[in-house]
Amino acid sequence: MCEPKPAPGARDSGQRRLKPAQLLFEPPEAVADPEHFFDLESIEDPRELLARSTELALAFRAAADRATEFQAVAAAQLADPGRFDRLPTAVIAERAEWSEDYAKKMVEFGRGLQRGSSTVD
């Protein structure tokens, strides 16, 4: 597994996070079609296809980075020694389907995020 890392510009610079392109949920019938993906297959102009697919790739990347930050904060909260219901790192790893080493890194990453901000906004 790769090392946890914050989204570009996330907590270090103090700047507000730029909003990625909006991800629209696809209708159920479109999801059932394996060839259908956010209507990209219907775009014929390669410039437009490149622009929209790049927009989606960046949005998914930003969403994955953001979700990882929330995972880290949750792991840190679950491992907090001050909690009466504290979970061992091994249990956190099992629940998140991580290795125990990765869970330890995520707990530390989450603690760092908590020190930098009272919440992940």
XYZ file of C-alpha atoms in Angstrom:
121
model
C 0.000 0.000 0.000
C 1.153 3.548 -0.571
C 1.893 6.078 2.134
C -1.034 8.240 3.261
C -0.627 11.829 2.179
C -2.853 14.884 2.222
C -4.500 16.247 -0.863
C -2.366 18.830 -2.657
C -2.499 22.086 -0.695
C -4.718 20.464 1.928
C -3.533 21.502 5.375
C -0.035 22.858 4.880
C -0.695 26.098 3.045
C -3.708 27.275 5.015
C -5.495 28.026 1.744
C -9.057 26.935 1.143
C -9.397 23.810 -0.904
C -10.475 24.257 -4.523
C -13.648 22.412 -5.356
C -13.157 19.687 -7.982
C -15.524 19.255 -10.891
C -18.940 18.146 -9.773
C -19.475 14.401 -9.970
C -22.980 13.660 -11.092
C -24.457 10.308 -10.199
C -25.346 8.215 -13.154
C -28.874 6.848 -13.606
C -29.208 3.147 -12.687
C -29.756 2.099 -16.307
C -26.483 3.782 -17.332
C -24.547 2.071 -14.540
C -25.835 -1.304 -15.756
C -24.203 -0.686 -19.160
C -20.466 -1.443 -18.786
C -19.640 0.775 -21.775
C -21.321 3.811 -20.193
C -19.187 6.057 -18.014
C -20.401 9.555 -17.190
C -21.554 9.894 -20.804
C -17.936 10.059 -22.017
C -18.611 7.466 -24.711
C -21.024 9.871 -26.405
C -18.469 12.690 -26.764
C -17.115 12.679 -30.298
C -14.822 15.716 -30.221
C -11.437 14.531 -28.867
C -10.714 17.963 -27.353
C -13.965 17.889 -25.433
C -13.412 14.237 -24.480
C -9.936 15.020 -23.154
C -11.224 18.028 -21.212
C -14.155 16.173 -19.615
C -12.224 12.981 -18.868
C -9.411 15.027 -17.315
C -11.967 16.928 -15.261
C -13.422 13.636 -14.022
C -9.993 12.139 -13.274
C -9.052 15.184 -11.189
C -12.391 15.115 -9.392
C -12.040 11.419 -8.554
C -8.458 11.974 -7.378
C -9.542 14.862 -5.142
C -12.454 12.801 -3.808
C -10.136 9.870 -3.039
C -7.662 12.177 -1.249
C -10.483 13.702 0.775
C -11.929 10.301 1.687
C -8.441 9.192 2.817
C -8.241 12.206 5.112
C -11.565 11.258 6.678
C -10.372 7.654 7.072
C -7.259 8.888 8.849
C -9.206 11.135 11.227
C -11.608 8.288 12.021
C -8.689 5.903 12.645
C -7.048 8.444 14.959
C -10.299 8.929 16.860
C -10.826 5.180 17.206
C -7.247 4.708 18.475
C -7.398 7.640 20.928
C -6.198 6.391 24.326
C -8.643 8.794 25.988
C -11.641 6.913 24.629
C -13.208 4.263 26.811
C -14.061 2.294 23.656
C -10.591 2.663 22.096
C -9.774 0.092 19.426
C -6.391 -1.564 18.986
C -4.613 -0.782 15.715
C -5.070 -4.411 14.598
C -8.856 -4.075 14.862
C -8.846 -0.765 12.986
C -6.714 -2.394 10.280
C -9.108 -5.311 9.989
C -12.176 -3.071 9.733
C -10.589 -0.873 7.058
C -8.978 -3.820 5.242
C -5.478 -2.371 5.800
C -2.267 -3.942 7.030
C -1.520 -3.159 10.664
C 1.517 -1.072 9.642
C -0.617 1.003 7.288
C -3.241 1.449 10.028
C -0.537 2.810 12.360
C 0.527 5.296 9.668
C -3.081 6.330 9.105
C -3.597 6.871 12.850
C -0.540 9.139 12.930
C -1.671 10.938 9.766
C -5.102 11.453 11.331
C -3.573 12.813 14.521
C -1.597 15.257 12.430
C -4.762 16.367 10.656
C -6.514 16.800 14.001
C -3.674 18.948 15.334
C -3.829 21.115 12.208
C -7.585 21.652 12.402
C -10.351 20.862 14.843
C -12.301 19.162 12.049
C -11.778 17.975 8.501
C -13.964 20.503 6.648
